[in-house]
Coordinates of C-alpha atoms in Angstrom, one line a residue:
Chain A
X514 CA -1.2 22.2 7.6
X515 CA -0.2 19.2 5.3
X516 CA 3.3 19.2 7.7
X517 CA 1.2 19.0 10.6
X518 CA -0.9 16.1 9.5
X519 CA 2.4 14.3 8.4
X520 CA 3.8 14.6 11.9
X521 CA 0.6 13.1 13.2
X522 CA 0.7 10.4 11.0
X523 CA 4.3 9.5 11.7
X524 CA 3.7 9.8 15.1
X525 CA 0.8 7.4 14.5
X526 CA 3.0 4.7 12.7
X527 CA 5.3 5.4 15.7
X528 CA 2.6 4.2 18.3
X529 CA 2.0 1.4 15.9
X530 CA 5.2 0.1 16.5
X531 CA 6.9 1.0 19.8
X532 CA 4.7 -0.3 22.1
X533 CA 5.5 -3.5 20.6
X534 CA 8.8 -2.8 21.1
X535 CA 8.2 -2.3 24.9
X536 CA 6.6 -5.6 25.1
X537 CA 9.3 -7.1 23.4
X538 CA 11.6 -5.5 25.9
X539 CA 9.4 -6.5 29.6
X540 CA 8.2 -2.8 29.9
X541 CA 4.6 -3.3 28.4
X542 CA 1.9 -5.2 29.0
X543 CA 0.7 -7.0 26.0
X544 CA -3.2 -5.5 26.6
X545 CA -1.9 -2.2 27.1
X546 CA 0.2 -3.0 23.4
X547 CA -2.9 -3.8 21.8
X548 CA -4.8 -1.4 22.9
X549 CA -2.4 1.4 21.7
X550 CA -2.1 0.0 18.6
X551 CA -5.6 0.3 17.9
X552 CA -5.7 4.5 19.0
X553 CA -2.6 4.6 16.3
X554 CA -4.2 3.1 13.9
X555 CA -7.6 5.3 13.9
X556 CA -5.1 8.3 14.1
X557 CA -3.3 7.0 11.1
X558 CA -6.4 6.3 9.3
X559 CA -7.6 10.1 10.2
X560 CA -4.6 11.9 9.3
X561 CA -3.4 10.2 6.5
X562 CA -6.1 10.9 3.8
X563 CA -5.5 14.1 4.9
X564 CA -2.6 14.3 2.8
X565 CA -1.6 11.5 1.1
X566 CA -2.3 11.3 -2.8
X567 CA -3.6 15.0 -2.4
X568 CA -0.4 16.5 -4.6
X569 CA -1.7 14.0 -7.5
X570 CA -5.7 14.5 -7.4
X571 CA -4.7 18.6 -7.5
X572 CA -2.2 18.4 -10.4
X573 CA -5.0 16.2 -12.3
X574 CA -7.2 19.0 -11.3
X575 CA -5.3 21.4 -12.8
X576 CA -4.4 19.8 -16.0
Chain B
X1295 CA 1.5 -2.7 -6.8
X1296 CA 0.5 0.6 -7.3
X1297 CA -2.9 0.0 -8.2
X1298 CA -3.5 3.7 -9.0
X1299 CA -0.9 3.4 -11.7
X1300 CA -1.6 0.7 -13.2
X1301 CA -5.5 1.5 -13.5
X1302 CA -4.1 5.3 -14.7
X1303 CA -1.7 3.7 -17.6
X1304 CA -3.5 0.6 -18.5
X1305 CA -6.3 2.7 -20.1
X1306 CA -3.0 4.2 -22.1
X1307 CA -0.7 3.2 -24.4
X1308 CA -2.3 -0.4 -24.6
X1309 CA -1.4 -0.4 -28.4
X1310 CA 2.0 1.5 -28.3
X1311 CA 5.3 2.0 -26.5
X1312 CA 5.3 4.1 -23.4
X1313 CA 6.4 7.4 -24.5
X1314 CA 9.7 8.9 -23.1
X1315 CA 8.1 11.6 -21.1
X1316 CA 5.3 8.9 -19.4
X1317 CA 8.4 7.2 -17.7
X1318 CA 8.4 7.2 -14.0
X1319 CA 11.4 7.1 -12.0
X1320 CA 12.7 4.7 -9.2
X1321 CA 11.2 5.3 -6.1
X1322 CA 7.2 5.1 -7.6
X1323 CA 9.1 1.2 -8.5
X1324 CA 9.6 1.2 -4.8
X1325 CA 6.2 1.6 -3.2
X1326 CA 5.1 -0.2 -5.5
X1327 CA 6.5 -3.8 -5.1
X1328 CA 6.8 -2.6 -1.1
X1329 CA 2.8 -2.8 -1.0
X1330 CA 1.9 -5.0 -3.2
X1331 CA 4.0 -8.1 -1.4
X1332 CA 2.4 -7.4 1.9
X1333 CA -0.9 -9.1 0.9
X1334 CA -3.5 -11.0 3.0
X1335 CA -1.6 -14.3 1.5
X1336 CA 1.5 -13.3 3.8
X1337 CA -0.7 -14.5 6.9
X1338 CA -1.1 -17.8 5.5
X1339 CA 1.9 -18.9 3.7
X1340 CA 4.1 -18.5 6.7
X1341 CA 2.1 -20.6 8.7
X1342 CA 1.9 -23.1 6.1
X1343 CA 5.8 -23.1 6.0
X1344 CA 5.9 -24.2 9.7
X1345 CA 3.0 -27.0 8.7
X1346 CA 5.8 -28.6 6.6
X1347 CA 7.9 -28.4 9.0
X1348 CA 10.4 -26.4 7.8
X1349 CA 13.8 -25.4 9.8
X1350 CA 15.2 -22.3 11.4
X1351 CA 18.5 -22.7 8.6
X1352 CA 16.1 -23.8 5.8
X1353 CA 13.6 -20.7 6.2
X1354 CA 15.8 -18.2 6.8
X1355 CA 18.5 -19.6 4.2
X1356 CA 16.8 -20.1 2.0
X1357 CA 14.2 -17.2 2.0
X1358 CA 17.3 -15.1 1.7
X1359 CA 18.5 -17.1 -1.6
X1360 CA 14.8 -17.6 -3.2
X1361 CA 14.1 -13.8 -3.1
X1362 CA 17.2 -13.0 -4.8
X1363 CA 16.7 -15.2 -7.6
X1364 CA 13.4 -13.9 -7.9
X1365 CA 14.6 -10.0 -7.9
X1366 CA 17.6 -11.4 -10.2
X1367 CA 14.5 -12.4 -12.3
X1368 CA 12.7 -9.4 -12.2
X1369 CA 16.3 -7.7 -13.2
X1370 CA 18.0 -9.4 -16.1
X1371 CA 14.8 -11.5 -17.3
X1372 CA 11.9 -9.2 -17.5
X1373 CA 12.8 -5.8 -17.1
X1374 CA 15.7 -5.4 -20.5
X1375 CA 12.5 -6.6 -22.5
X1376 CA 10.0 -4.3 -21.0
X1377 CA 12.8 -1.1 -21.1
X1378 CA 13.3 -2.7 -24.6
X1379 CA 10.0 -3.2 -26.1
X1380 CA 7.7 -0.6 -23.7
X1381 CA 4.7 -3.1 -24.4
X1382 CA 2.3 -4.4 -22.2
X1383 CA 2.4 -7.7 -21.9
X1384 CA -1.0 -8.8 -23.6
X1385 CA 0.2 -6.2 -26.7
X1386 CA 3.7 -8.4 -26.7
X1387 CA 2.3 -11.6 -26.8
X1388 CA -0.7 -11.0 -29.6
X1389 CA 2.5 -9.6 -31.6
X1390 CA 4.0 -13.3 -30.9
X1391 CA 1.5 -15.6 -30.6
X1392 CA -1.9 -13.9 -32.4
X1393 CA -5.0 -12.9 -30.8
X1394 CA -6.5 -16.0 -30.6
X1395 CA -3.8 -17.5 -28.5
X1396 CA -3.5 -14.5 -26.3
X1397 CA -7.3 -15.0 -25.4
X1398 CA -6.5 -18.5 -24.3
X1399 CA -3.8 -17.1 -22.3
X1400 CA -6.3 -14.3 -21.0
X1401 CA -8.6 -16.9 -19.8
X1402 CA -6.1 -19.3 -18.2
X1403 CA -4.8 -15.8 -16.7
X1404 CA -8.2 -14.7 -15.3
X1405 CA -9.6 -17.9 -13.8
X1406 CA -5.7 -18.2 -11.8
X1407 CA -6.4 -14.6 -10.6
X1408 CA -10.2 -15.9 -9.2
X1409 CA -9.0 -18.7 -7.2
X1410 CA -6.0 -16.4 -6.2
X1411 CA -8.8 -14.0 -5.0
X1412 CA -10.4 -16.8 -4.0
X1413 CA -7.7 -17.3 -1.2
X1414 CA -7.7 -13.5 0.3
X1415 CA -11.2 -13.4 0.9
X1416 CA -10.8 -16.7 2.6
X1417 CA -8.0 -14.8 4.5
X1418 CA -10.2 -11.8 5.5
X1419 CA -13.1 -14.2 6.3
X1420 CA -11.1 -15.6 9.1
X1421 CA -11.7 -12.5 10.9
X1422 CA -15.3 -12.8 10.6
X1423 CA -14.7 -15.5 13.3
X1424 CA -13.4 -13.9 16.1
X1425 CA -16.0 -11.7 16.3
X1426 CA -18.9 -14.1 15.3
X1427 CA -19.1 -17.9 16.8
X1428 CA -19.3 -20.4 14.2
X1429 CA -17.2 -23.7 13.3
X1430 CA -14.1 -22.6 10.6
X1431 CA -12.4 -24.7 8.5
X1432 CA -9.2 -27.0 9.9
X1433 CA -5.8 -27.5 7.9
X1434 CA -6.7 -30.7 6.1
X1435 CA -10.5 -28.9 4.9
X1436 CA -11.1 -28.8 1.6
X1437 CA -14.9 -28.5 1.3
X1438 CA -17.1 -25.6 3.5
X1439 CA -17.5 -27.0 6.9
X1440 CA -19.9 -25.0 7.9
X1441 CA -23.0 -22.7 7.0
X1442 CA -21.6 -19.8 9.8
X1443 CA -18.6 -19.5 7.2
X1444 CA -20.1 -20.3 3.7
X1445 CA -22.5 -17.3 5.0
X1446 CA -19.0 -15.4 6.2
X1447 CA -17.3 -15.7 2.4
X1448 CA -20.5 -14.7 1.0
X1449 CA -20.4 -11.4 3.1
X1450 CA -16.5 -10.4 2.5
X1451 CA -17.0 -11.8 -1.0
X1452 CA -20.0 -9.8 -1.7
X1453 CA -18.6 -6.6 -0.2
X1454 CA -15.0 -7.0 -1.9
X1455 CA -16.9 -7.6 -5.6
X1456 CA -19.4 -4.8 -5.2
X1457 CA -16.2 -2.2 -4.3
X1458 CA -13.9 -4.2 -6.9
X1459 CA -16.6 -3.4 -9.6
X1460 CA -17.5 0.5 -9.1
X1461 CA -15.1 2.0 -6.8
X1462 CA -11.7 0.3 -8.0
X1463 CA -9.9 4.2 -7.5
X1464 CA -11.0 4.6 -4.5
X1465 CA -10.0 1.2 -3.3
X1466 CA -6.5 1.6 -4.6
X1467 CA -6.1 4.8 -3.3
X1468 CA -7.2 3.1 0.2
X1469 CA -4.7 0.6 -0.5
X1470 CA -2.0 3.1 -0.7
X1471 CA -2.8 5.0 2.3
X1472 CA -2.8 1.3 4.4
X1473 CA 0.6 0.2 3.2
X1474 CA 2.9 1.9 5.6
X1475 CA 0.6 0.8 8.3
X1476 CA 0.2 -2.7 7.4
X1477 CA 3.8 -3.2 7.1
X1478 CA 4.2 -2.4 10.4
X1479 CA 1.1 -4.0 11.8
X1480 CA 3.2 -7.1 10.3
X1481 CA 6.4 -6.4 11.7
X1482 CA 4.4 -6.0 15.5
X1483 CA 3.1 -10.4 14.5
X1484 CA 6.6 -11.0 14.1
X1485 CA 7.7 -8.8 17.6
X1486 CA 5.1 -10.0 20.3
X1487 CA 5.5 -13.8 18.9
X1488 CA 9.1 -13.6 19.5
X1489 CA 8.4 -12.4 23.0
X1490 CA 5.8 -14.8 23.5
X1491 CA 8.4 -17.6 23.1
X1492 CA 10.8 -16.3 25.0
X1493 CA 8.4 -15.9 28.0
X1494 CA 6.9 -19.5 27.4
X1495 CA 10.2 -21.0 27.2
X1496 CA 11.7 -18.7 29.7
X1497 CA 15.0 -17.9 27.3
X1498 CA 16.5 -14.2 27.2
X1499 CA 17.5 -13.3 24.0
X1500 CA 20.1 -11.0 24.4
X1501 CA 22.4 -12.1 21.6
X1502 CA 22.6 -13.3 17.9
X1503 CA 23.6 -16.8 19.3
X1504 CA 20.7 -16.9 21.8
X1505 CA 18.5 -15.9 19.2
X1506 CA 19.3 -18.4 17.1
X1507 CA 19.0 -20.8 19.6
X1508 CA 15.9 -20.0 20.4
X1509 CA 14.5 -20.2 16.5
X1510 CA 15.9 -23.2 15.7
X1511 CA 15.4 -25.5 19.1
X1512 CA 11.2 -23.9 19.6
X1513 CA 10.1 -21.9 16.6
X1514 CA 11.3 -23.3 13.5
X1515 CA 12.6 -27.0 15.0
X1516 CA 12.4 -28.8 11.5
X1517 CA 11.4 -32.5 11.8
X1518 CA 8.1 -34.1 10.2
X1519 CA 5.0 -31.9 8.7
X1520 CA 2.0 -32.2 10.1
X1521 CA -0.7 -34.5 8.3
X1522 CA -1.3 -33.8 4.9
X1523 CA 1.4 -31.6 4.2
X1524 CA 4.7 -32.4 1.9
X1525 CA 7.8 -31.6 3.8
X1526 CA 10.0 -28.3 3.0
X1527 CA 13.5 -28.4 3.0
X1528 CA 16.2 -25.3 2.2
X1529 CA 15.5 -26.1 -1.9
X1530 CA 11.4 -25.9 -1.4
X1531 CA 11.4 -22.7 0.5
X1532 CA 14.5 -21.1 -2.3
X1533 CA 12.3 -22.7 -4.8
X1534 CA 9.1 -21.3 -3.7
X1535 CA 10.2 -18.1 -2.4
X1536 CA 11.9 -17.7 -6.2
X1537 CA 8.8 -19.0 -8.5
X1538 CA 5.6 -17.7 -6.3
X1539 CA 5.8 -15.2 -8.6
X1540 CA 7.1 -16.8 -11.8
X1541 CA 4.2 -15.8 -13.2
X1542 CA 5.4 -12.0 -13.0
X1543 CA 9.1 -12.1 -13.5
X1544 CA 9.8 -15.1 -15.5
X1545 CA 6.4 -15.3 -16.9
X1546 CA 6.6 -11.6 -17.7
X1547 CA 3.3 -10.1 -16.6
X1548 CA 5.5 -7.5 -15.1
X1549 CA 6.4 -6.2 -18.9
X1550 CA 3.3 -4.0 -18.5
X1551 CA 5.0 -2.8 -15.3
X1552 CA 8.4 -2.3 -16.3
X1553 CA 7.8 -0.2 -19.8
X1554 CA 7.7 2.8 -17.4
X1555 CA 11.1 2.5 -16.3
X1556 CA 14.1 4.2 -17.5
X1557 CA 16.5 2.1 -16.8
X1558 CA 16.0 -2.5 -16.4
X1559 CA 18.1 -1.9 -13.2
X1560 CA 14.9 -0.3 -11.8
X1561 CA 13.9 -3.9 -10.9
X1562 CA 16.1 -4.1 -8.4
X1563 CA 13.0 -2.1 -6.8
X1564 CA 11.2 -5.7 -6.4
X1565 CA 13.8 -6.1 -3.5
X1566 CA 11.6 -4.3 -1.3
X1567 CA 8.4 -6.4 -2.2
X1568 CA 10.7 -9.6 -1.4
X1569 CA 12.3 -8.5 1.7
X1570 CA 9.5 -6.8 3.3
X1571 CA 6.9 -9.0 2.1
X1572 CA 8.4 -12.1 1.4
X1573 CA 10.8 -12.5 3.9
X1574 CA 9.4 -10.3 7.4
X1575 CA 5.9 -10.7 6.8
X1576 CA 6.3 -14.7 6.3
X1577 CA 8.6 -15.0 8.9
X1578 CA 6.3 -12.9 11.5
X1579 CA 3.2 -14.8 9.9
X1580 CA 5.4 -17.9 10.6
X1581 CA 6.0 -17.2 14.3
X1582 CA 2.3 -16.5 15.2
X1583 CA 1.6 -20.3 14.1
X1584 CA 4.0 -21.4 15.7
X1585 CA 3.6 -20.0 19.1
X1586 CA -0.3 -21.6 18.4
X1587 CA 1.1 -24.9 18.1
X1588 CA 3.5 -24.3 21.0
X1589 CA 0.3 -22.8 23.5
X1590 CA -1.8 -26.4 22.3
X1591 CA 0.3 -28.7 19.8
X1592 CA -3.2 -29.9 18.8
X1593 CA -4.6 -26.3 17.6
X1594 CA -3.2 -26.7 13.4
X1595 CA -5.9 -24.9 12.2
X1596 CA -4.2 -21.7 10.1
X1597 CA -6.5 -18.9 10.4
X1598 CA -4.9 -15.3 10.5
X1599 CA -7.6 -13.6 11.7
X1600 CA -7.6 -15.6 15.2
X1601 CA -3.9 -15.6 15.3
X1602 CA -3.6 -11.7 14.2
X1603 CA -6.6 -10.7 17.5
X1604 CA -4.3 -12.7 19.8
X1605 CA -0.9 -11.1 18.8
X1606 CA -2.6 -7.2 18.3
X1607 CA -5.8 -7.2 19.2
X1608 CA -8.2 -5.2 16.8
X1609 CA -5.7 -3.6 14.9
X1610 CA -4.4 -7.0 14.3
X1611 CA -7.6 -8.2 12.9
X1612 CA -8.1 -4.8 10.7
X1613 CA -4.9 -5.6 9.3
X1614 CA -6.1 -9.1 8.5
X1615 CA -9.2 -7.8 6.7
X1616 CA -7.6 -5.0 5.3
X1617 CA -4.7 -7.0 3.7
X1618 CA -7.1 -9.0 2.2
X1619 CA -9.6 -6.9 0.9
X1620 CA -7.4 -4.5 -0.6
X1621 CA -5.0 -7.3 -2.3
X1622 CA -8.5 -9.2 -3.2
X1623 CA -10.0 -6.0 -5.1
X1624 CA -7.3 -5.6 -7.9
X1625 CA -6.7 -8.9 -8.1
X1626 CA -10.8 -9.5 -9.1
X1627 CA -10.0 -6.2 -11.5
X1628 CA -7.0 -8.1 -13.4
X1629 CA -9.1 -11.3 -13.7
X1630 CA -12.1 -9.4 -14.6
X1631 CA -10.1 -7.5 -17.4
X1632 CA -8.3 -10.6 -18.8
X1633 CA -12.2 -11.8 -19.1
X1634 CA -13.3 -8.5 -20.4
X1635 CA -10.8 -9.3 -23.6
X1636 CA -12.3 -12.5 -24.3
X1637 CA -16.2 -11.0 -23.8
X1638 CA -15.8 -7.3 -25.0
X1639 CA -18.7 -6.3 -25.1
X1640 CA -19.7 -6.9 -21.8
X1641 CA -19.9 -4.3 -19.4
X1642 CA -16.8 -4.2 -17.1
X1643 CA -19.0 -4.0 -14.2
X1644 CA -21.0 -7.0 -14.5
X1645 CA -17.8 -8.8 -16.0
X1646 CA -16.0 -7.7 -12.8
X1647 CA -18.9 -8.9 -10.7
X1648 CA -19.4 -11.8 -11.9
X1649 CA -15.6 -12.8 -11.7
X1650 CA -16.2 -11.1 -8.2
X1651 CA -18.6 -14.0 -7.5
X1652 CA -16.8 -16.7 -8.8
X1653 CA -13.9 -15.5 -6.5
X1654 CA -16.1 -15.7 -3.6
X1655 CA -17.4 -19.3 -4.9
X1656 CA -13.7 -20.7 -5.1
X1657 CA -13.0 -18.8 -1.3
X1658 CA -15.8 -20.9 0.2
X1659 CA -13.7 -23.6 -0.8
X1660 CA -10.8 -23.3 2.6
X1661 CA -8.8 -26.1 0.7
X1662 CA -7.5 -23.5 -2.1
X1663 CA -6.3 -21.3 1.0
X1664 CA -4.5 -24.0 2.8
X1665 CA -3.2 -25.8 0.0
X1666 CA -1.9 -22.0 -1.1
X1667 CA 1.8 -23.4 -1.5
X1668 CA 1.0 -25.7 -4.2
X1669 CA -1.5 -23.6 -6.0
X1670 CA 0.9 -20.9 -6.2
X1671 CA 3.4 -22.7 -7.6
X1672 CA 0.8 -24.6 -10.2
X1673 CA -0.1 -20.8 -11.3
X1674 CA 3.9 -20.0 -12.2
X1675 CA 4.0 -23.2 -13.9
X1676 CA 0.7 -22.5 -15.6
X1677 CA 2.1 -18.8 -17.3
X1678 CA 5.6 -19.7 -17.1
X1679 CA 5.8 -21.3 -20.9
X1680 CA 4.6 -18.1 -22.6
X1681 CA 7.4 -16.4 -20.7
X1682 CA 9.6 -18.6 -22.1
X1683 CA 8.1 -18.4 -25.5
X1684 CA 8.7 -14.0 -25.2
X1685 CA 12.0 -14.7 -24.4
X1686 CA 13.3 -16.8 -27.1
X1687 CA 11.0 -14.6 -29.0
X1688 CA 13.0 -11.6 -28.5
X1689 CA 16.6 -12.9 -27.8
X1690 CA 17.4 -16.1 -29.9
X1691 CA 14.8 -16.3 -32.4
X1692 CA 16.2 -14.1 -35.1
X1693 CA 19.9 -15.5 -34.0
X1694 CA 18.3 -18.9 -35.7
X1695 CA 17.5 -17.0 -38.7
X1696 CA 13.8 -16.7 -37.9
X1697 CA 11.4 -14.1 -37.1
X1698 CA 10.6 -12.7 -34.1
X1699 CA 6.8 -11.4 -33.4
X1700 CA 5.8 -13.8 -36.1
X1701 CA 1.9 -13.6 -35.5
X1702 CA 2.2 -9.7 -36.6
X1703 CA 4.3 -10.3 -39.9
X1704 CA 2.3 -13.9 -40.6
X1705 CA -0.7 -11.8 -39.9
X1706 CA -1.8 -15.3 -38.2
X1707 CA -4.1 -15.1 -35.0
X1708 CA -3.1 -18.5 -33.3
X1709 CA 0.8 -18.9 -33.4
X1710 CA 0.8 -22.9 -33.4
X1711 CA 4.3 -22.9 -32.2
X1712 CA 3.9 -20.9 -29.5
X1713 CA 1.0 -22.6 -28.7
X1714 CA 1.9 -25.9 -28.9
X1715 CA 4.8 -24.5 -26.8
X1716 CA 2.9 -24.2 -23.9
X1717 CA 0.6 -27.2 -23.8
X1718 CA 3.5 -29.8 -24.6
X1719 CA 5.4 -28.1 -22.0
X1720 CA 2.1 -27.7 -19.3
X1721 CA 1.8 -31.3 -20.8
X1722 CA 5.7 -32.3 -20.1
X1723 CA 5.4 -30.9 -16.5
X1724 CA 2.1 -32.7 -15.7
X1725 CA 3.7 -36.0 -16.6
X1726 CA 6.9 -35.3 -14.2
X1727 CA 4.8 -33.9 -10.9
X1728 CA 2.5 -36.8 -11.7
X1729 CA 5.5 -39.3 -12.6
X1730 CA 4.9 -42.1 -9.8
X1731 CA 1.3 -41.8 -10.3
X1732 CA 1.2 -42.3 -14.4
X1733 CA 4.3 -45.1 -13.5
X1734 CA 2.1 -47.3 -11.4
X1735 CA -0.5 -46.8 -13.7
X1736 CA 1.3 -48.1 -16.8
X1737 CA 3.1 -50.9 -14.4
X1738 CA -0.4 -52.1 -13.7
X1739 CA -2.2 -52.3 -17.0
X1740 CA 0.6 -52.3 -19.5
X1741 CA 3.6 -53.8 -17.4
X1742 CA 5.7 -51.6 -18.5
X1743 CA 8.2 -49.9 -16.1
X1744 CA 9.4 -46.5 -17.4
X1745 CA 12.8 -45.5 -15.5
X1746 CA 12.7 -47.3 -12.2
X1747 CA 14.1 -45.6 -9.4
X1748 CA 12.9 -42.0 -10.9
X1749 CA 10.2 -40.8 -8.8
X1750 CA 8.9 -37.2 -10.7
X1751 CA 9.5 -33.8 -10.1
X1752 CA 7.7 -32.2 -7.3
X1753 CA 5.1 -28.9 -8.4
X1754 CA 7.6 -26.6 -6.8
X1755 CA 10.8 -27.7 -8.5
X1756 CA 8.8 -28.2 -12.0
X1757 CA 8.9 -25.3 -13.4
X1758 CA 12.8 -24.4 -13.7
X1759 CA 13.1 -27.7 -16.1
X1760 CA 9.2 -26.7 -17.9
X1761 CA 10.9 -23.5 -18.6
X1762 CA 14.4 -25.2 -20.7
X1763 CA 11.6 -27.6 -22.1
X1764 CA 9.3 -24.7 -23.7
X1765 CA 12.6 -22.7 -24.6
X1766 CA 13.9 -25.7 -26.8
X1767 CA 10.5 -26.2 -27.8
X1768 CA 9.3 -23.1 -29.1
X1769 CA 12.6 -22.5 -31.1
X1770 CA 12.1 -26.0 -32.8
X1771 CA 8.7 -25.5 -33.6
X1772 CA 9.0 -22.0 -34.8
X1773 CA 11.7 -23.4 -37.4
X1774 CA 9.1 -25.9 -38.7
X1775 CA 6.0 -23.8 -38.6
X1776 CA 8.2 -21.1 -39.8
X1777 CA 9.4 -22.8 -43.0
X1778 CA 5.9 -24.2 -43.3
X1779 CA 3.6 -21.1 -43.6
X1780 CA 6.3 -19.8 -45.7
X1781 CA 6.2 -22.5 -48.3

């Protein structure tokens, strides 16, 4: 489960980025960029908590 | 920083060195310095770089040179002591300078960190105006120019204090999670400016050469700053890329970072702070201004939030609010702490509103936010003696035959030498920034000409002499006041 949710978020940082990229290269159009960045973002947001930090608040659980 | 980490160990080992098995290990040094440098400030210092008309050469020369100084700083200034002594800072300096002085300190500390705080939610305001119409403040504003954003600074402020004083954790931890994103969001500014130039000046850039081209003849073309700004050249941005943080590295806050490494060389860590903070984010920051001025030369207004909705839209502007508010809360938790020492009993959450408040006072105020180049470099200047004082303290002072942590043996709680240290030298700097000023001044009333065809020391070269003057000064005083109490 927690490898799944780190694929989505790398995917999600992925989307953050490459359409950018595109732009920069004359294959995107800047609204399109935008708005892409702003579906990676809430999936980043989503999946991250997920799993991020969640080693640390079990071990402090534990002890 | 890693503000998890440094809420989880400040509560420990306050009063002792960091025990062997409490060290942590290089890559937590990492992700630390790699978040904490990609703050809400980022979107404004950039664009305050091309205000002063700065160069292509001069930015990214001397960016390159300024941030290794600083990480050279970080390496073989602060960090040996820190490995060293595995004290925070404030535990250091009362052993130096007595708990008097180190209150002092506390409180020059914690009101920097307000207006610093001051600045992000001014940052995150900005964003507040895309989405709602009301007037926002120009590059030359110093006062609140209009109720819409005195109203907007209220709200961030507000917000940020509340969160800043009961849910610091869970801020942090939010803060954590946003880092990898923000960096990114950062890197996109720098992308789709850099293809907004090439389209509006219809230049490919399919080379190095091109490239350059391109940055120095349209982006970064040098020449004179805009009204009200002091020009930079290669030695302003080295200068200020090196001391925006004097106050950490030379100035040693960073001690109570760096007693949980196991080796100094871990400070080679703050490479990643500079580089992906420091040098992309400001340059990126940098080009969104830029293109502004290129779409309408008579748009100067620096405001991150407009600039970050044109280059990315509404993840642009999240990233605008979220690198300020999360930068803003532990800032308003380190000021509020530093006040917390000199008012103990005080609850920390009111002590953390209240300093919550006063940040949000000083961010109403758009003149500390777009005069942010000169107030960071009076904050370095401000801390820098007492690093100064901690370094002769531990290196050279028993080399002279003296003691080191003489407030501790002397049992004394104000340390004149080390105090005096740091208000001739505050005092010595003053004089120099202020040199043509206090010149005229004497010309006029007293006649007297003191060194003609000196004209100071501007505030961002200041510090690098202040910092020989409180050296010398502290080891001169420390022999008299040594000999003295000891007579």
């Amino acid at each position: 489960m927690k490898q799944a949710l780190q694929i989505i978020s790398l995917i999600a940082l992925c989307l953050t980025i490459f359409p950018a990229l595109l732009f920069f290269a004359g294959q995107m159009e800047l609204d399109a960029v935008k708005w892409l960045m702003l579906a990676a973002t809430a999936v980043w947001f989503i999946a991250t908590p997920l799993w991020m930090g969640r080693e640390e608040q079990s071990q402090q659980a534990a002890e | 920083m890693s503000e998890d980490q440094t809420q989880s160990t400040s509560g420990e080992f306050e009063r002792q060195p960091v025990p062997k098995g409490s060290l942590l290990g290089f890559k937590s040094f990492i992700g630390m310095y790699a978040g904490e440098h990609c703050a809400g400030t980022e979107l404004m210092i950039g664009p305050l770089f091309v205000a002063a008309g700065v160069s292509a050469f001069d930015l990214i020369f001397g960016l390159l040179l300024g941030n290794l100084l600083a990480v050279l700083s970080w390496m073989f200034i602060c960090a040996p002591i820190a490995t060293h002594s595995r004290l925070t800072l404030y535990y250091h300096l009362e052993k130096i300078c007595g708990r008097k002085l180190v209150t002092l300190y506390n409180l020059a500390n914690g009101v920097m960190f307000c207006f610093l705080a001051g600045s992000m939610i001014t940052v995150s305001a900005t964003a507040v105006g895309v989405c709602v119409n009301f007037p926002m403040p120009g590059l030359t504003d110093i006062m609140p120019n209009s109720i819409g954003w005195v109203l907007a600074v209220l709200g961030v402020g507000v917000l940020i204090s509340i969160v800043a004083a009961c849910g610091y954790n869970t801020v942090s931890k939010f803060a954590n999670i946003a880092s990898p994103w923000m960096v990114l969001v950062f890197l996109v500014f720098g992308v789709v400016a850099l293809r907004q130039f090439m389209l509006a000046t219809d230049t490919p850039v399919n080379s190095l050469e091109s490239l350059w081209h391109l940055a120095s003849t349209e982006i970064w073309k040098g020449g004179d700053p805009l009204p009200g700004q002091v020009k930079f050249t290669f030695w302003h941005v080295t200068f200020f890329a090196w001391f925006c943080n004097m106050a950490m590295h030379i100035g040693m806050s960073d001690l109570s970072v760096f007693r949980f490494a196991k080796k100094s060389w871990y400070a080679v860590a703050t490479a990643a702070g500079m580089y992906v903070g420091h040098f992309m984010a400001w340059i990126a920051a940098s080009l969104l201004y830029s293109y502004q001025l290129r779409v309408d030369p008579t748009d100067t207004d620096v405001l991150p939030g407009p600039m970050a909705f044109r280059a990315a839209g509404y993840a642009g502007l999240l990233c605008v609010v979220i690198a300020g508010w999360t930068t803003a809360n532990p800032t308003i938790y380190r000021a509020g702490l530093a006040f917390q020492a000199i008012v103990p009993r005080m609850p920390r959450f009111s002590v953390t509103l209240a300093t919550g408040l006063l940040a949000t006072l000083a961010g109403m105020f758009p003149g500390i936010a777009m005069k942010l180049l000169g107030f960071v470099a009076i904050y370095g200047m401000i801390l820098m003696p007492m690093g100064a004082v901690i370094f002769v303290d531990f290196y050279l002072l028993r080399r002279f035959g003296m003691q080191s942590n003489y407030a501790e043996l002397s049992r004394k709680s104000f340390n004149w030498a080390a105090g005096l240290t740091w208000f001739v030298t505050l005092g010595t700097c003053v004089t120099l920034v202020k040199f043509t000023a206090l010149q005229a001044l004497l010309a006029d009333s007293l006649g007297i000409q003191l060194l003609p065809g000196f004209s100071g020391v501007q505030i961002y070269f200041v510090s690098l002499p202040g910092w020989f003057v409180a050296a010398g000064l502290y080891i001169i005083l420390s022999k008299i006041y040594q000999n003295k109490v000891h007579k």
